[in-house]
Amino acid sequence: MSYSDDSNHSLPPRLVSEVCMDLFLIEMVDTICRTTTSEPDGDNDAIFFKLEFLGYLIGQKLIERFTKDRPRFVDTLDVVKFVCKDLWVILFKKQIDNLKTNHRGVYVLQDNGFRWFMRMSTDSGGTDSAKKAMPYVWFPCGIIRGALASLGVPSVVVAEISNLPQCTFQIKITK
């Protein structure tokens, strides 16, 4: 099938291979980690800011695209539920496994089988694996923060990895 400039024909949706996205993420994180100068004591702030900001921009663009025909959200909980259900399905082909809130602006999203960790492991396992996997969650933290910001909910998003492939994202709503 060829694409036509004729406005009477609708184009098929543009899709990206899941494997290509997985490989792109691995290469992107690896390249940023290798090319960004970090402090000798292991402080990775510069790497965090680059990956998180890239994710932030992607999150904003995804929300613009996928909410253009939806009515505005009424409250913050509806926005977070949208991220847990709809956005997570778009990104990872599944909903978030668990959502908790303290009803004071803190939300905890738990993914028991975080897709980008499913094939990840190290020789040592345990805390070594969690430490090496940390740069791979800075990008999705940015995606979540960017998505929320586009929906009018400024936030800080941090991730915690205790046991691969499980990952927990904590969202703190800022005023």
PDB file of C-alpha atoms in Angstrom:
ATOM      1  CA  MET A   1       0.000   0.000   0.000  1.00  0.00           C
ATOM      2  CA  SER A   2       1.343   3.402  -0.871  1.00  0.00           C
ATOM      3  CA  TYR A   3       0.616   6.634   0.892  1.00  0.00           C
ATOM      4  CA  SER A   4      -1.164   9.347  -0.990  1.00  0.00           C
ATOM      5  CA  ASP A   5      -1.337  13.078  -0.474  1.00  0.00           C
ATOM      6  CA  ASP A   6      -4.993  12.947  -1.458  1.00  0.00           C
ATOM      7  CA  SER A   7      -7.038  14.040   1.552  1.00  0.00           C
ATOM      8  CA  ASN A   8      -9.836  11.593   0.660  1.00  0.00           C
ATOM      9  CA  HIS A   9      -7.698   8.645   1.781  1.00  0.00           C
ATOM     10  CA  SER A  10      -6.961   8.126   5.428  1.00  0.00           C
ATOM     11  CA  LEU A  11      -3.540   6.902   6.388  1.00  0.00           C
ATOM     12  CA  PRO A  12      -3.163   3.771   8.487  1.00  0.00           C
ATOM     13  CA  PRO A  13      -1.968   4.360  12.045  1.00  0.00           C
ATOM     14  CA  ARG A  14       1.797   4.601  12.407  1.00  0.00           C
ATOM     15  CA  LEU A  15       3.070   1.855  14.666  1.00  0.00           C
ATOM     16  CA  VAL A  16       6.471   1.185  16.155  1.00  0.00           C
ATOM     17  CA  SER A  17       7.821  -2.287  16.761  1.00  0.00           C
ATOM     18  CA  GLU A  18       7.970  -3.154  20.463  1.00  0.00           C
ATOM     19  CA  VAL A  19      11.388  -4.748  20.027  1.00  0.00           C
ATOM     20  CA  CYS A  20      12.690  -1.596  18.327  1.00  0.00           C
ATOM     21  CA  MET A  21      11.421   0.505  21.241  1.00  0.00           C
ATOM     22  CA  ASP A  22      13.055  -1.819  23.779  1.00  0.00           C
ATOM     23  CA  LEU A  23      16.369  -1.728  21.918  1.00  0.00           C
ATOM     24  CA  PHE A  24      16.132   2.041  21.472  1.00  0.00           C
ATOM     25  CA  LEU A  25      15.591   2.549  25.210  1.00  0.00           C
ATOM     26  CA  ILE A  26      18.568   0.332  26.070  1.00  0.00           C
ATOM     27  CA  GLU A  27      20.811   2.153  23.598  1.00  0.00           C
ATOM     28  CA  MET A  28      19.570   5.615  24.629  1.00  0.00           C
ATOM     29  CA  VAL A  29      20.231   5.005  28.344  1.00  0.00           C
ATOM     30  CA  ASP A  30      23.605   3.388  27.633  1.00  0.00           C
ATOM     31  CA  THR A  31      24.704   6.245  25.365  1.00  0.00           C
ATOM     32  CA  ILE A  32      23.659   8.937  27.829  1.00  0.00           C
ATOM     33  CA  CYS A  33      25.398   7.096  30.681  1.00  0.00           C
ATOM     34  CA  ARG A  34      28.616   6.764  28.638  1.00  0.00           C
ATOM     35  CA  THR A  35      28.689  10.307  27.244  1.00  0.00           C
ATOM     36  CA  THR A  36      27.555  12.321  30.254  1.00  0.00           C
ATOM     37  CA  THR A  37      30.184  13.314  32.748  1.00  0.00           C
ATOM     38  CA  SER A  38      29.252  12.372  36.262  1.00  0.00           C
ATOM     39  CA  GLU A  39      30.978  12.966  39.552  1.00  0.00           C
ATOM     40  CA  PRO A  40      33.733  10.494  40.473  1.00  0.00           C
ATOM     41  CA  ASP A  41      31.896   9.510  43.664  1.00  0.00           C
ATOM     42  CA  GLY A  42      29.065   8.000  41.631  1.00  0.00           C
ATOM     43  CA  ASP A  43      26.724  11.013  41.666  1.00  0.00           C
ATOM     44  CA  ASN A  44      24.608  10.585  38.547  1.00  0.00           C
ATOM     45  CA  ASP A  45      22.593  13.825  38.682  1.00  0.00           C
ATOM     46  CA  ALA A  46      23.552  14.899  35.142  1.00  0.00           C
ATOM     47  CA  ILE A  47      22.463  11.532  33.721  1.00  0.00           C
ATOM     48  CA  PHE A  48      19.227  11.671  35.721  1.00  0.00           C
ATOM     49  CA  PHE A  49      18.376  15.168  34.452  1.00  0.00           C
ATOM     50  CA  LYS A  50      19.011  14.252  30.802  1.00  0.00           C
ATOM     51  CA  LEU A  51      16.959  11.047  30.883  1.00  0.00           C
ATOM     52  CA  GLU A  52      14.168  12.521  32.983  1.00  0.00           C
ATOM     53  CA  PHE A  53      13.899  15.606  30.760  1.00  0.00           C
ATOM     54  CA  LEU A  54      13.747  13.478  27.593  1.00  0.00           C
ATOM     55  CA  GLY A  55      10.953  11.464  29.213  1.00  0.00           C
ATOM     56  CA  TYR A  56       9.199  14.689  30.253  1.00  0.00           C
ATOM     57  CA  LEU A  57       9.094  15.907  26.650  1.00  0.00           C
ATOM     58  CA  ILE A  58       7.811  12.531  25.420  1.00  0.00           C
ATOM     59  CA  GLY A  59       5.137  12.461  28.158  1.00  0.00           C
ATOM     60  CA  GLN A  60       3.888  15.892  27.118  1.00  0.00           C
ATOM     61  CA  LYS A  61       3.674  14.901  23.458  1.00  0.00           C
ATOM     62  CA  LEU A  62       1.941  11.593  24.210  1.00  0.00           C
ATOM     63  CA  ILE A  63      -0.729  13.316  26.287  1.00  0.00           C
ATOM     64  CA  GLU A  64      -1.327  15.958  23.616  1.00  0.00           C
ATOM     65  CA  ARG A  65      -1.895  13.207  21.093  1.00  0.00           C
ATOM     66  CA  PHE A  66      -3.990  10.819  23.159  1.00  0.00           C
ATOM     67  CA  THR A  67      -6.236  13.299  24.977  1.00  0.00           C
ATOM     68  CA  LYS A  68      -7.062  15.675  22.125  1.00  0.00           C
ATOM     69  CA  ASP A  69     -10.598  14.286  21.757  1.00  0.00           C
ATOM     70  CA  ARG A  70     -11.280  13.742  25.467  1.00  0.00           C
ATOM     71  CA  PRO A  71     -13.040  16.110  27.831  1.00  0.00           C
ATOM     72  CA  ARG A  72     -10.840  17.807  30.445  1.00  0.00           C
ATOM     73  CA  PHE A  73     -10.272  15.917  33.669  1.00  0.00           C
ATOM     74  CA  VAL A  74     -12.079  17.250  36.715  1.00  0.00           C
ATOM     75  CA  ASP A  75      -9.744  16.242  39.529  1.00  0.00           C
ATOM     76  CA  THR A  76      -6.227  14.989  40.169  1.00  0.00           C
ATOM     77  CA  LEU A  77      -7.304  11.428  40.978  1.00  0.00           C
ATOM     78  CA  ASP A  78      -8.937  11.122  37.538  1.00  0.00           C
ATOM     79  CA  VAL A  79      -5.697  12.310  35.926  1.00  0.00           C
ATOM     80  CA  VAL A  80      -3.622   9.756  37.861  1.00  0.00           C
ATOM     81  CA  LYS A  81      -6.124   7.006  36.994  1.00  0.00           C
ATOM     82  CA  PHE A  82      -5.780   7.964  33.323  1.00  0.00           C
ATOM     83  CA  VAL A  83      -2.000   7.557  33.615  1.00  0.00           C
ATOM     84  CA  CYS A  84      -2.389   4.185  35.389  1.00  0.00           C
ATOM     85  CA  LYS A  85      -4.879   2.779  32.929  1.00  0.00           C
ATOM     86  CA  ASP A  86      -4.790   4.407  29.516  1.00  0.00           C
ATOM     87  CA  LEU A  87      -1.244   5.789  29.294  1.00  0.00           C
ATOM     88  CA  TRP A  88       0.283   2.649  30.818  1.00  0.00           C
ATOM     89  CA  VAL A  89      -1.560   0.494  28.272  1.00  0.00           C
ATOM     90  CA  ILE A  90      -0.232   2.691  25.443  1.00  0.00           C
ATOM     91  CA  LEU A  91       3.332   2.435  26.743  1.00  0.00           C
ATOM     92  CA  PHE A  92       3.482  -1.069  28.235  1.00  0.00           C
ATOM     93  CA  LYS A  93       0.443  -2.992  26.924  1.00  0.00           C
ATOM     94  CA  LYS A  94      -0.972  -3.400  30.447  1.00  0.00           C
ATOM     95  CA  GLN A  95      -2.457  -1.354  33.259  1.00  0.00           C
ATOM     96  CA  ILE A  96      -0.544  -0.524  36.402  1.00  0.00           C
ATOM     97  CA  ASP A  97      -0.887  -3.342  38.945  1.00  0.00           C
ATOM     98  CA  ASN A  98      -1.597  -1.262  42.033  1.00  0.00           C
ATOM     99  CA  LEU A  99      -2.460   2.376  42.787  1.00  0.00           C
ATOM    100  CA  LYS A 100      -2.418   3.738  46.322  1.00  0.00           C
ATOM    101  CA  THR A 101      -2.932   7.263  47.600  1.00  0.00           C
ATOM    102  CA  ASN A 102      -2.857   9.020  50.951  1.00  0.00           C
ATOM    103  CA  HIS A 103      -5.473  11.518  49.652  1.00  0.00           C
ATOM    104  CA  ARG A 104      -3.017  14.337  50.391  1.00  0.00           C
ATOM    105  CA  GLY A 105      -1.239  14.540  47.057  1.00  0.00           C
ATOM    106  CA  VAL A 106       0.892  11.386  47.119  1.00  0.00           C
ATOM    107  CA  TYR A 107       0.202   8.493  44.751  1.00  0.00           C
ATOM    108  CA  VAL A 108       2.105   5.218  44.554  1.00  0.00           C
ATOM    109  CA  LEU A 109       1.972   3.239  41.311  1.00  0.00           C
ATOM    110  CA  GLN A 110       3.263  -0.316  41.451  1.00  0.00           C
ATOM    111  CA  ASP A 111       4.105  -2.361  38.384  1.00  0.00           C
ATOM    112  CA  ASN A 112       4.932  -5.940  39.365  1.00  0.00           C
ATOM    113  CA  GLY A 113       6.260  -6.822  35.921  1.00  0.00           C
ATOM    114  CA  PHE A 114       7.689  -3.579  34.566  1.00  0.00           C
ATOM    115  CA  ARG A 115       8.050  -4.299  30.864  1.00  0.00           C
ATOM    116  CA  TRP A 116      11.458  -2.683  30.436  1.00  0.00           C
ATOM    117  CA  PHE A 117      12.835  -4.885  33.242  1.00  0.00           C
ATOM    118  CA  MET A 118      11.431  -8.223  32.096  1.00  0.00           C
ATOM    119  CA  ARG A 119      14.651  -9.334  30.404  1.00  0.00           C
ATOM    120  CA  MET A 120      17.069  -7.481  32.656  1.00  0.00           C
ATOM    121  CA  SER A 121      19.413  -9.190  35.093  1.00  0.00           C
ATOM    122  CA  THR A 122      22.971  -9.061  36.375  1.00  0.00           C
ATOM    123  CA  ASP A 123      25.387 -11.685  37.601  1.00  0.00           C
ATOM    124  CA  SER A 124      25.102 -10.528  41.208  1.00  0.00           C
ATOM    125  CA  GLY A 125      21.335  -9.982  41.341  1.00  0.00           C
ATOM    126  CA  GLY A 126      19.580  -8.238  44.233  1.00  0.00           C
ATOM    127  CA  THR A 127      20.730  -4.716  45.054  1.00  0.00           C
ATOM    128  CA  ASP A 128      23.328  -4.783  42.273  1.00  0.00           C
ATOM    129  CA  SER A 129      20.571  -5.362  39.714  1.00  0.00           C
ATOM    130  CA  ALA A 130      18.405  -2.630  41.220  1.00  0.00           C
ATOM    131  CA  LYS A 131      21.307  -0.160  41.173  1.00  0.00           C
ATOM    132  CA  LYS A 132      22.166  -0.914  37.540  1.00  0.00           C
ATOM    133  CA  ALA A 133      18.486  -0.699  36.529  1.00  0.00           C
ATOM    134  CA  MET A 134      17.948   2.728  38.114  1.00  0.00           C
ATOM    135  CA  PRO A 135      18.857   4.818  35.013  1.00  0.00           C
ATOM    136  CA  TYR A 136      16.201   2.887  33.078  1.00  0.00           C
ATOM    137  CA  VAL A 137      13.403   4.247  35.302  1.00  0.00           C
ATOM    138  CA  TRP A 138      14.472   7.876  35.088  1.00  0.00           C
ATOM    139  CA  PHE A 139      13.077   8.066  31.553  1.00  0.00           C
ATOM    140  CA  PRO A 140       9.597   6.737  32.511  1.00  0.00           C
ATOM    141  CA  CYS A 141       9.627   9.020  35.589  1.00  0.00           C
ATOM    142  CA  GLY A 142       9.966  11.881  33.151  1.00  0.00           C
ATOM    143  CA  ILE A 143       7.195  10.488  30.953  1.00  0.00           C
ATOM    144  CA  ILE A 144       4.839  10.384  33.939  1.00  0.00           C
ATOM    145  CA  ARG A 145       5.820  13.886  35.092  1.00  0.00           C
ATOM    146  CA  GLY A 146       5.447  15.312  31.568  1.00  0.00           C
ATOM    147  CA  ALA A 147       2.062  13.648  31.091  1.00  0.00           C
ATOM    148  CA  LEU A 148       0.804  14.976  34.415  1.00  0.00           C
ATOM    149  CA  ALA A 149       2.144  18.472  33.694  1.00  0.00           C
ATOM    150  CA  SER A 150       0.326  18.531  30.343  1.00  0.00           C
ATOM    151  CA  LEU A 151      -2.865  17.627  32.170  1.00  0.00           C
ATOM    152  CA  GLY A 152      -2.397  20.504  34.625  1.00  0.00           C
ATOM    153  CA  VAL A 153      -0.969  18.488  37.510  1.00  0.00           C
ATOM    154  CA  PRO A 154       2.577  19.595  38.420  1.00  0.00           C
ATOM    155  CA  SER A 155       4.417  16.846  40.251  1.00  0.00           C
ATOM    156  CA  VAL A 156       7.654  15.216  41.309  1.00  0.00           C
ATOM    157  CA  VAL A 157       8.030  11.565  40.295  1.00  0.00           C
ATOM    158  CA  VAL A 158      10.574   9.178  41.807  1.00  0.00           C
ATOM    159  CA  ALA A 159      11.037   5.479  41.272  1.00  0.00           C
ATOM    160  CA  GLU A 160      12.081   2.678  43.576  1.00  0.00           C
ATOM    161  CA  ILE A 161      13.326  -0.729  42.535  1.00  0.00           C
ATOM    162  CA  SER A 162      13.392  -3.423  45.169  1.00  0.00           C
ATOM    163  CA  ASN A 163      13.237  -6.643  43.192  1.00  0.00           C
ATOM    164  CA  LEU A 164      13.401  -6.889  39.402  1.00  0.00           C
ATOM    165  CA  PRO A 165      11.104  -6.776  37.451  1.00  0.00           C
ATOM    166  CA  GLN A 166       8.986  -4.934  40.042  1.00  0.00           C
ATOM    167  CA  CYS A 167       9.071  -1.136  40.046  1.00  0.00           C
ATOM    168  CA  THR A 168       7.260   1.471  42.132  1.00  0.00           C
ATOM    169  CA  PHE A 169       6.683   5.068  41.046  1.00  0.00           C
ATOM    170  CA  GLN A 170       5.810   7.660  43.666  1.00  0.00           C
ATOM    171  CA  ILE A 171       4.046  10.813  42.491  1.00  0.00           C
ATOM    172  CA  LYS A 172       4.017  13.857  44.775  1.00  0.00           C
ATOM    173  CA  ILE A 173       1.701  16.590  43.573  1.00  0.00           C
ATOM    174  CA  THR A 174       3.269  20.042  43.886  1.00  0.00           C
ATOM    175  CA  LYS A 175       1.343  23.278  44.195  1.00  0.00           C
TER     176      LYS A 175
END
